[in-house]
Coordinates of C-alpha atoms and ligand atoms in Angstrom, one line a residue:
X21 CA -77.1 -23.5 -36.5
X22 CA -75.5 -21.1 -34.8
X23 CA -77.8 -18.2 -32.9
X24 CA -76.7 -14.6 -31.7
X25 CA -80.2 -14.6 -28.4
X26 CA -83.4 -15.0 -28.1
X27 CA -85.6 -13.8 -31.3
X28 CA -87.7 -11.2 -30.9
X29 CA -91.3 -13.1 -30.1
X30 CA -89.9 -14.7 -27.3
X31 CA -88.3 -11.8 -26.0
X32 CA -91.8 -10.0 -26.0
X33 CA -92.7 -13.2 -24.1
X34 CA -90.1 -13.1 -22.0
X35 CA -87.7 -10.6 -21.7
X36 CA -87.5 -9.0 -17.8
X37 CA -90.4 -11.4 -16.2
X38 CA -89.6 -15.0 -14.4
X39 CA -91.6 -16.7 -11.8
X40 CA -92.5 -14.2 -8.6
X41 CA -89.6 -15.0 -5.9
X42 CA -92.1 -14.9 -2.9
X43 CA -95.0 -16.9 -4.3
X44 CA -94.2 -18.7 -7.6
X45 CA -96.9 -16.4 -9.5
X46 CA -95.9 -16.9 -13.5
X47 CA -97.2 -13.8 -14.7
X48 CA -95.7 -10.8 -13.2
X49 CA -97.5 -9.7 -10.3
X50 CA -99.5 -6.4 -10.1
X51 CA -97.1 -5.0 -7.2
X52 CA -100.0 -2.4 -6.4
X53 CA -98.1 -0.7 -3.4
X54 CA -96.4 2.9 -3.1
X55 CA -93.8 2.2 -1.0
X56 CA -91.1 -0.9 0.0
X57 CA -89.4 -1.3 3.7
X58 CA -86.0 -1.2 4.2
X59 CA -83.7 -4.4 4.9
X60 CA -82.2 -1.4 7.9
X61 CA -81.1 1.9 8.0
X62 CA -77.9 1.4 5.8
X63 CA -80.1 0.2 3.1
X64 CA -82.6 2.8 3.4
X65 CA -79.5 5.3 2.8
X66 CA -77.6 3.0 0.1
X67 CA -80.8 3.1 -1.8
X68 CA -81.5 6.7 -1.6
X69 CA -77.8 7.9 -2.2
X70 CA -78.1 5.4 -5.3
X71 CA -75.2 3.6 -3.8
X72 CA -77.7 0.5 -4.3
X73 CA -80.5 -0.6 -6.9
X74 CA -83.6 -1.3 -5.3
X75 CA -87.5 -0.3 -4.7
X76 CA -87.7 2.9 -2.7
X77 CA -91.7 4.5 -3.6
X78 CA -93.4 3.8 -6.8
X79 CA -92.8 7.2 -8.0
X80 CA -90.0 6.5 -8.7
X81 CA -89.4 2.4 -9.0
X82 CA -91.8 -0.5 -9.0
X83 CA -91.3 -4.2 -9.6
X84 CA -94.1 -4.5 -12.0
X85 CA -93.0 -1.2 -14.2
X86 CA -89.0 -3.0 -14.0
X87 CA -90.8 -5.8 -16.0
X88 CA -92.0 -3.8 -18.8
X89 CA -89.1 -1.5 -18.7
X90 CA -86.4 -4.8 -19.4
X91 CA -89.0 -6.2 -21.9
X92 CA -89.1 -2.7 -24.2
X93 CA -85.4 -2.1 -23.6
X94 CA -84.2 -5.6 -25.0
X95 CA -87.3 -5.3 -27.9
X96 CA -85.7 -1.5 -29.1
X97 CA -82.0 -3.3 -28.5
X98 CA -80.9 -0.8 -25.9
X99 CA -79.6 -0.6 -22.7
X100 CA -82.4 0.4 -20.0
X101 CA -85.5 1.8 -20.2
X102 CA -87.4 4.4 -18.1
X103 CA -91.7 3.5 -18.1
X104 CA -93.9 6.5 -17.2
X105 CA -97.5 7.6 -17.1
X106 CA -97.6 8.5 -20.7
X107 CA -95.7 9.3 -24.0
X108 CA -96.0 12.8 -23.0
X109 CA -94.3 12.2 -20.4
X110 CA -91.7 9.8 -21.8
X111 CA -91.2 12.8 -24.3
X112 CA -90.9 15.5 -21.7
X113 CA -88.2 13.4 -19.3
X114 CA -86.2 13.0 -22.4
X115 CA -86.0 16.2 -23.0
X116 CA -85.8 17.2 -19.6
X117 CA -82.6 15.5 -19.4
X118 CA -81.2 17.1 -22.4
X119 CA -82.0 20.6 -22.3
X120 CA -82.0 24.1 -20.2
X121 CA -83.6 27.4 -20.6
X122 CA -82.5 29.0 -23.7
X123 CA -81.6 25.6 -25.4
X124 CA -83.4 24.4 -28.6
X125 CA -83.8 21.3 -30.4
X126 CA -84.8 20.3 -34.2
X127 CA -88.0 18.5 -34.7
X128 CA -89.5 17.1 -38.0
X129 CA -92.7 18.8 -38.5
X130 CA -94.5 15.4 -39.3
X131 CA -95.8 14.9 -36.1
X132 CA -98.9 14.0 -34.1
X133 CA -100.4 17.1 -33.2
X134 CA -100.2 16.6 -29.3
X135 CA -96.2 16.5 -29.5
X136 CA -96.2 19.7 -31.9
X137 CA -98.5 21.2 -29.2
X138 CA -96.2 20.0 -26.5
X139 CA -92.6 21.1 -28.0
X140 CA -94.0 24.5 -29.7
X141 CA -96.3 25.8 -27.0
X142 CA -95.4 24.3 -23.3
X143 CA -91.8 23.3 -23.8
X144 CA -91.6 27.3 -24.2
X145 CA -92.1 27.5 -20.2
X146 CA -89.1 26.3 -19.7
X147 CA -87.7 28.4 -22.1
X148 CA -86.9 25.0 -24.5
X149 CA -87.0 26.0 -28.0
X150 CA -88.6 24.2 -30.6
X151 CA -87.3 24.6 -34.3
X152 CA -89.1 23.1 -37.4
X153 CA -87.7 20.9 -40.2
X154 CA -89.2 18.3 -43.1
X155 CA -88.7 14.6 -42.2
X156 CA -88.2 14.3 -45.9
X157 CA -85.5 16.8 -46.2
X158 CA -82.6 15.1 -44.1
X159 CA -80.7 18.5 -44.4
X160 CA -83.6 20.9 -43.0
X161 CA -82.6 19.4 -39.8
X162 CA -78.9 20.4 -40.7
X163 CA -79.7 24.2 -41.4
X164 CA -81.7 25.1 -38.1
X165 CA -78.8 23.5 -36.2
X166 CA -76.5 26.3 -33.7
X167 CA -74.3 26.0 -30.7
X168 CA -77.5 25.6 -28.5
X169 CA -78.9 22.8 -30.5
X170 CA -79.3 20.0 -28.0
X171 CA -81.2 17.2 -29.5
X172 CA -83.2 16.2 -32.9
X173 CA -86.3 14.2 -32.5
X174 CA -88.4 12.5 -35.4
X175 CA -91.5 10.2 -35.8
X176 CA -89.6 6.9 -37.2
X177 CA -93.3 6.5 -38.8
X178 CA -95.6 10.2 -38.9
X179 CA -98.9 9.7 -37.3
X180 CA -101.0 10.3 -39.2
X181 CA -99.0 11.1 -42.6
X182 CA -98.2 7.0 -42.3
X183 CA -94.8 7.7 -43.9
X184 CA -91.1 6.8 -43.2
X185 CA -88.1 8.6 -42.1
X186 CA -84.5 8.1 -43.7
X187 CA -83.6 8.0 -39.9
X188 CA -80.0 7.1 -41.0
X189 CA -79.9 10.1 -43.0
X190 CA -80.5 12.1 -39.8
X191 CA -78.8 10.1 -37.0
X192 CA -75.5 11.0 -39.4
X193 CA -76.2 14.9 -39.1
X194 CA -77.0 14.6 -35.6
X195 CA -73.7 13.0 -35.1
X196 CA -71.9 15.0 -36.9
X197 CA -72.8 18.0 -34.6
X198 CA -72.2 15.8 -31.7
X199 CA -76.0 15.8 -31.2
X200 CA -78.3 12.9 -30.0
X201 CA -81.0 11.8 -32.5
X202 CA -84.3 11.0 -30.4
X203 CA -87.0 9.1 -32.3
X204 CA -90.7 8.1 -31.5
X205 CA -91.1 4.7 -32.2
X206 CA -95.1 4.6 -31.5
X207 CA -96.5 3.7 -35.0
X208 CA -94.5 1.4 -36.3
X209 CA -93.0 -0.6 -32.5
X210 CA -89.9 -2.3 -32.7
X211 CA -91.5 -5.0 -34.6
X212 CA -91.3 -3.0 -37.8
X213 CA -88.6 -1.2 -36.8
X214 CA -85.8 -0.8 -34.3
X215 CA -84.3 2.7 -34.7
X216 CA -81.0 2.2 -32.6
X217 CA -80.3 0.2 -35.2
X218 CA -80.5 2.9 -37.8
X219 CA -78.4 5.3 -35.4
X220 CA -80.6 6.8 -33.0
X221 CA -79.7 7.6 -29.5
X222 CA -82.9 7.4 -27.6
X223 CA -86.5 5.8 -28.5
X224 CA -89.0 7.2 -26.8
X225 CA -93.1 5.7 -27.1
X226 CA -97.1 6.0 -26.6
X227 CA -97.2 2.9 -25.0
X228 CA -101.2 3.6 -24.7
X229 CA -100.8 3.0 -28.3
X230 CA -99.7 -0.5 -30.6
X231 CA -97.9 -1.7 -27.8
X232 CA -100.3 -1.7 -24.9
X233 CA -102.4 -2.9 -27.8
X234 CA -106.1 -2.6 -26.7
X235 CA -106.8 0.7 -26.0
X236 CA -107.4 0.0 -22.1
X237 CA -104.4 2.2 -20.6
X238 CA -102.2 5.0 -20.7
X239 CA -98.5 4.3 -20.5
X240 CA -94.8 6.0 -21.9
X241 CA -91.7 4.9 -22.0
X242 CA -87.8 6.0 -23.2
X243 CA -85.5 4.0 -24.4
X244 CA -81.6 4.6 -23.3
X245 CA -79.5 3.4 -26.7
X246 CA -76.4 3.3 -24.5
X247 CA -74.1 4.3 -27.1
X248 CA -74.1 8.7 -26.9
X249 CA -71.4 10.1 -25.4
X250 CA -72.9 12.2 -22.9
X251 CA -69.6 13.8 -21.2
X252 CA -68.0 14.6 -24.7
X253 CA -69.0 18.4 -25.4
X254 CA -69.9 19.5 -22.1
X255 CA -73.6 20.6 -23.6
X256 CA -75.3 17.6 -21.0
X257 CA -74.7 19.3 -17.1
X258 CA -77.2 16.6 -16.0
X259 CA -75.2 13.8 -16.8
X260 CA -72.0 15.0 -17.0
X261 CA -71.6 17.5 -13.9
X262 CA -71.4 16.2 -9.9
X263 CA -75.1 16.5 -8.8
X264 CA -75.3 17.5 -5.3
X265 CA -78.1 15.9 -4.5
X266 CA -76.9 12.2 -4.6
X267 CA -73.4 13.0 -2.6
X268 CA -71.9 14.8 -5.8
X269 CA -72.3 11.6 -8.1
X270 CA -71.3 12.6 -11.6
X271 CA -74.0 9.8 -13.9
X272 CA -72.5 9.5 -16.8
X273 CA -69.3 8.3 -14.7
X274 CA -71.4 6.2 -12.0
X275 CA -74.0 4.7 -15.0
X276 CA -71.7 4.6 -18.1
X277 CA -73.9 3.3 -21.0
X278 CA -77.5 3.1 -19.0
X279 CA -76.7 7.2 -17.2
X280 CA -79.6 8.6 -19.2
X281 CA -82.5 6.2 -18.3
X282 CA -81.3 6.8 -14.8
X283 CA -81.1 10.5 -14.9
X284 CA -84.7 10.4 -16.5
X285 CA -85.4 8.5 -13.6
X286 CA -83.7 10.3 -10.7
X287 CA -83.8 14.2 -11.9
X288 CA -87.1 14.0 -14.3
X289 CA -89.4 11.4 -12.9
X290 CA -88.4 11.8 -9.4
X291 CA -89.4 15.2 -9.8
X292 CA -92.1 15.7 -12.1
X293 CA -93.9 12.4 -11.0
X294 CA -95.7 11.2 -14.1
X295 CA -95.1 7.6 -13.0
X296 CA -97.4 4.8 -14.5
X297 CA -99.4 2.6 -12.6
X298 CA -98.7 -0.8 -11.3
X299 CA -101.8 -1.8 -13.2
X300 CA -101.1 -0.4 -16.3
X301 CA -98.0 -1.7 -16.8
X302 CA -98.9 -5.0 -16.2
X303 CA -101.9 -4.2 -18.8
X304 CA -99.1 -3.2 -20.8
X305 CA -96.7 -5.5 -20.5
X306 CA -99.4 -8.5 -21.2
X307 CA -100.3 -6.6 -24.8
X308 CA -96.0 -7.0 -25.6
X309 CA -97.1 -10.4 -25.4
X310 CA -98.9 -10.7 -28.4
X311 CA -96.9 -7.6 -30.3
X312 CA -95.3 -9.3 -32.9
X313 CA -99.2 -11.4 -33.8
X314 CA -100.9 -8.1 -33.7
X315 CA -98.6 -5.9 -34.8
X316 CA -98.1 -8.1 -38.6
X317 CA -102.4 -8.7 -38.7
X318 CA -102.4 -4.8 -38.4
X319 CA -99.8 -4.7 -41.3
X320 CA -101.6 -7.3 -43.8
X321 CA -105.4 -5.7 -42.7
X322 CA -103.9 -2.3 -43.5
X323 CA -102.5 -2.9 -46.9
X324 CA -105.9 -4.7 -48.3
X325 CA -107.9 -1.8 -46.9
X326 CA -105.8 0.4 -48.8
X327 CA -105.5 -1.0 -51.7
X328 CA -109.2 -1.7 -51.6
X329 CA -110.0 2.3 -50.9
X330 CA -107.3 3.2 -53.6
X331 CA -110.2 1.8 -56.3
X332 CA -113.2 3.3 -55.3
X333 CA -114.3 6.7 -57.0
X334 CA -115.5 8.4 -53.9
X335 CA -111.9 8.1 -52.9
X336 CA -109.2 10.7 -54.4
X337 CA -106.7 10.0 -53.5
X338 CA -104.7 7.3 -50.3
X339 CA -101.5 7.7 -48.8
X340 CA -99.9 4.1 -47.6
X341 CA -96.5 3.9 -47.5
X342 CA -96.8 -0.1 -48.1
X343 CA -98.5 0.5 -51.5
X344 CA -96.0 0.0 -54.3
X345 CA -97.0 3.3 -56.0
X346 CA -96.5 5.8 -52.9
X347 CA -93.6 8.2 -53.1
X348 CA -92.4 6.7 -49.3
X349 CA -92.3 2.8 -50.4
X350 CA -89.0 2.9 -51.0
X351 CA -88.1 3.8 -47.4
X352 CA -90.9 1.5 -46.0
X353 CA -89.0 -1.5 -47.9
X354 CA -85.8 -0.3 -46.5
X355 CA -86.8 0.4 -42.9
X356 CA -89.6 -1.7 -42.3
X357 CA -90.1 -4.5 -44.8
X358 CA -92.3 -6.3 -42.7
X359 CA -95.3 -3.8 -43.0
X360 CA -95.9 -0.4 -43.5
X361 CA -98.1 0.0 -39.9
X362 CA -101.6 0.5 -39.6
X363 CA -102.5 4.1 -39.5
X364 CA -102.9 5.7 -42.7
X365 CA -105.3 8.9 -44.0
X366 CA -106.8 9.1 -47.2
X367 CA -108.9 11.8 -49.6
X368 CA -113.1 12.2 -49.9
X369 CA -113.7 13.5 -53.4
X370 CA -116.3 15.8 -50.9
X371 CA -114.3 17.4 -48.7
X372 CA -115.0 18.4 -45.1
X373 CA -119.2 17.8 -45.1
X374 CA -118.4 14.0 -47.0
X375 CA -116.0 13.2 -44.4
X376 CA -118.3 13.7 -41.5
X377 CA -121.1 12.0 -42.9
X378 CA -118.5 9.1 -44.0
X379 CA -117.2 9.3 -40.0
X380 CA -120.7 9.1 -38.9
X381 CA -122.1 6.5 -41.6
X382 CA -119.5 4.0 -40.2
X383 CA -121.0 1.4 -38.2
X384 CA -118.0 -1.3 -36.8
X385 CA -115.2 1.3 -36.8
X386 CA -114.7 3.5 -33.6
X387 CA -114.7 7.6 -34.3
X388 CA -112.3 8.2 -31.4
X389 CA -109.1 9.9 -30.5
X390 CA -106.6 6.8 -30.8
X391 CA -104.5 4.8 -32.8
X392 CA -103.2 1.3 -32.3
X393 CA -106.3 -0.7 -30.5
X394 CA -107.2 -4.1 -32.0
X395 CA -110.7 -2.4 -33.0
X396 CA -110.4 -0.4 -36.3
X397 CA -110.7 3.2 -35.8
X398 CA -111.6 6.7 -37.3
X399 CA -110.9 10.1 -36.8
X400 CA -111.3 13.4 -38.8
X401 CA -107.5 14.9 -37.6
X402 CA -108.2 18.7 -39.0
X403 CA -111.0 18.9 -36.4
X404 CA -109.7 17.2 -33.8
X405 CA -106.0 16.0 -32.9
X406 CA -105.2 18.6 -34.8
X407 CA -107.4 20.7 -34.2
X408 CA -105.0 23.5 -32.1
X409 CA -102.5 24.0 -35.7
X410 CA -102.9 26.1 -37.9
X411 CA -104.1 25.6 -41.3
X412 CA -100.4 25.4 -42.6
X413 CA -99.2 23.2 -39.6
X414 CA -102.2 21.3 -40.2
X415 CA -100.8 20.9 -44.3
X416 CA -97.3 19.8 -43.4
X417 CA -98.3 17.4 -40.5
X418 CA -100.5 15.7 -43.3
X419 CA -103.8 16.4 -41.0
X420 CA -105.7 19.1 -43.9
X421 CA -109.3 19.6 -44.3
X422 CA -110.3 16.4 -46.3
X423 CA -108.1 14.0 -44.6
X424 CA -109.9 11.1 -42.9
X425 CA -107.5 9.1 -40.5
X426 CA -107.9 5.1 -40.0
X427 CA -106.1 2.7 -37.9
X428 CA -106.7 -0.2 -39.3
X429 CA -107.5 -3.0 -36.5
X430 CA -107.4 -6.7 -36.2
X431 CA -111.0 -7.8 -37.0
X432 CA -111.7 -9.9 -40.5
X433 CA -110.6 -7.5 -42.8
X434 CA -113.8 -8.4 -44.9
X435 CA -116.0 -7.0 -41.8
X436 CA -113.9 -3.8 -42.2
X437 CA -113.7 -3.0 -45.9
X438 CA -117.4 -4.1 -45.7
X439 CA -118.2 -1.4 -42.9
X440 CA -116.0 1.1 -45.4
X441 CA -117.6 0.2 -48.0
X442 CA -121.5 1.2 -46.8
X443 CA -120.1 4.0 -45.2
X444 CA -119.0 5.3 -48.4
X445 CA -122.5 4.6 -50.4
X446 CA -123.6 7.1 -47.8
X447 CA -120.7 9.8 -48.0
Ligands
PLP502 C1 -96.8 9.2 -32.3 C2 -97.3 9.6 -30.9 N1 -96.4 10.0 -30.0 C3 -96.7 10.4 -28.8 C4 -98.1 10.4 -28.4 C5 -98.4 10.8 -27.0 O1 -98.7 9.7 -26.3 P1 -99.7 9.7 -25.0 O2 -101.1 10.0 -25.6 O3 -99.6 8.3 -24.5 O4 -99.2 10.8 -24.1 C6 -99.1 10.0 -29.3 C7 -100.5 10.0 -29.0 O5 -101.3 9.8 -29.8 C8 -98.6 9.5 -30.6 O6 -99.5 9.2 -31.5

């Protein structure tokens, strides 16, 4: 039998980590320090004119963080990764890289609320322009392209619509324009899908969410595909232009196919400082252990439930991808046949007043703002992570007034649909 690496569990097992040099440790220590000496004074000023690799401040660099980093980049398939404090800031480095005042980018509207927030409202401070398309319209994104379109960025899977993305579809536009295609891979992981495969350029995540996988710690990361020409078309002054500051290094040059994890790291993180703890990546990095286990149990739990809620009368109406009569199953077979995640919303036949008595009725289930904890969770979006939209926003990020949001844990799924099931008696 012949065999192209490592398969993916035992890269989430492995992948970036072996026994601590100094002491033997097996798992990856917790190198809770800020800063690292110098060999000598050459070193000091090899490392900080990036002549040299190494651990300067944890800012900017930690040992425990270049773990988790190696073990996401080889999950996603790409070719360096970039860890910070949260998918925020994953989200805002990316961009950060990509843009400058007066540029826009193309965003699918299906999105959590907090990154609709983030692009439409304080992206605008740097003068970063947001423009709007349908994830399910492949050629919306085409139409609000122009010659300061710098990026297009989709949900691979739309929290909390739960559906799909024909990311092929829109990595060929984006191409086509000479554009990078950016996509958060948070709800469905790269166990369900791996979206440089499909042709994106960069992955970004929530790592607070499926990854981490227990709801105990912030984290973000982005993913450097390797394969975007960044010098090509001139539009990328960060990576293709001599930057003064490290001696008049040009990084696409000096970094070839890993330049954009390091620009992220040396521009954007080294600047704007949302770096993630020693701690929580090691939190972080122990959930990737278990991904692929926890990730599929999500999956399976997720498709009863549904297909359990899809029967009951106080119910009108469930939308998971991963049941055979949803308009997205055909793109859930095709991108992610594994699963179709865990997060999902459905309809009370009562509206707003049944949902909140449904929210508070449940007993076993969490009503919290999160996704992606091995506890089951709840949430009413339309007051709450989407709370800041407006009604129409609200509509086309699949977060209206009777929606109730679930991510489906990994308890017995009998306890759940049991704790659903009274909940609804008292709706
Ligand atoms: C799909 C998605 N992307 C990004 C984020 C932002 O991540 P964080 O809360 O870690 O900043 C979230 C948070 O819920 C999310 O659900």
């Amino acid at each position: 039998m012949t065999k192209s690496g490592p398969g993916f569990s035992t890269l989430a097992v492995h992948a970036g980590a072996q026994p601590d040099p100094a002491t033997g440790a097996r798992a990856t220590p917790i190198y809770q320090t800020t800063s690292f000496v110098f060999e000598d004074a050459d070193h000091a000023a090899a490392l900080f004119g990036l002549e040299q690799f190494g651990n300067i401040y944890t800012r900017i660099m930690n040992p425990t963080q270049a773990v988790l980093e190696e073990r996401i980049a080889a999950l996603e398939g790409g070719a360096a990764a970039l860890a910070v404090a949260s998918g925020h800031a994953a989200q805002l480095l990316a961009f950060h890289t990509m843009m400058g005042p007066g540029d826009n980018f193309v965003a699918a509207r299906q999105l959590y609320g907090g990154s609709v927030n983030q692009f439409g409202q304080a992206f605008r401070s740097f003068d970063w322009q947001v423009r709007w398309a349908d994830s399910s319209d492949p050629a919306s994104f085409e139409a609000r392209i122009d010659e300061r379109t710098k990026a297009i960025f989709i949900e691979s899977l739309a929290n909390p619509g739960g559906t799909f993305v024909d990311i092929a579809a829109i990595a060929e536009i984006a191409h086509r324009y000479g554009l990078p295609l950016v996509v958060d891979n948070t709800m469905a992981t790269p166990y369900l899908v791996r979206p440089l495969e499909h042709g994106a350029d960069i992955v970004v995540h929530s790592l607070t969410k499926f990854i981490g996988g227990h709801g105990n710690s912030m984290g973000g990361i982005l993913v450097d595909g390797g394969t975007f020409d960044w010098s090509k078309s001139g539009k990328y002054p960060l990576l293709s232009e001599p930057r003064p500051e490290y001696g008049g290094i040009v990084l696409h040059q000096a970094f070839g196919n890993f330049a954009f994890a390091v620009a992220a790291r040396v521009l954007g993180l080294r600047d704007f400082g949302p770096a993630i703890s020693p701690f929580n990546a090691f939190l972080i990095q122990t959930g990737v252990e278990t991904l692929p286990l926890r990730m599929q149990r999500h999956c399976d739990n997720a498709l009863a439930v549904a297909t359990w809620l899809k029967d009951q009368e106080k119910v009108s109406w469930v939308r998971y991808a991963g049941l055979e009569d949803d308009p997205n199953n055909a793109l859930q077979k095709r991108y992610s046949p594994k699963g179709a995640g865990a997060v999902f919303t459905f309809g009370l036949a009562g509206g707003y007043e049944a949902g909140k008595r449904f929210v508070e009725a449940l007993e076993m289930f969490s009503h919290l703002a999160n996704i992606g904890d091995t506890r089951s969770l709840v949430i009413h979006p339309a007051s709450t992570t989407h709370r800041q939209l407006t009604p129409e926003q609200q509509v086309a990020a699949g977060a209206g007034p009777d929606v109730i949001r679930l991510s489906i844990g990994i308890e017995d799924v009998a306890d759940i649909i049991a704790d659903l099931e009274q909940a609804l008696a008292k709706a």
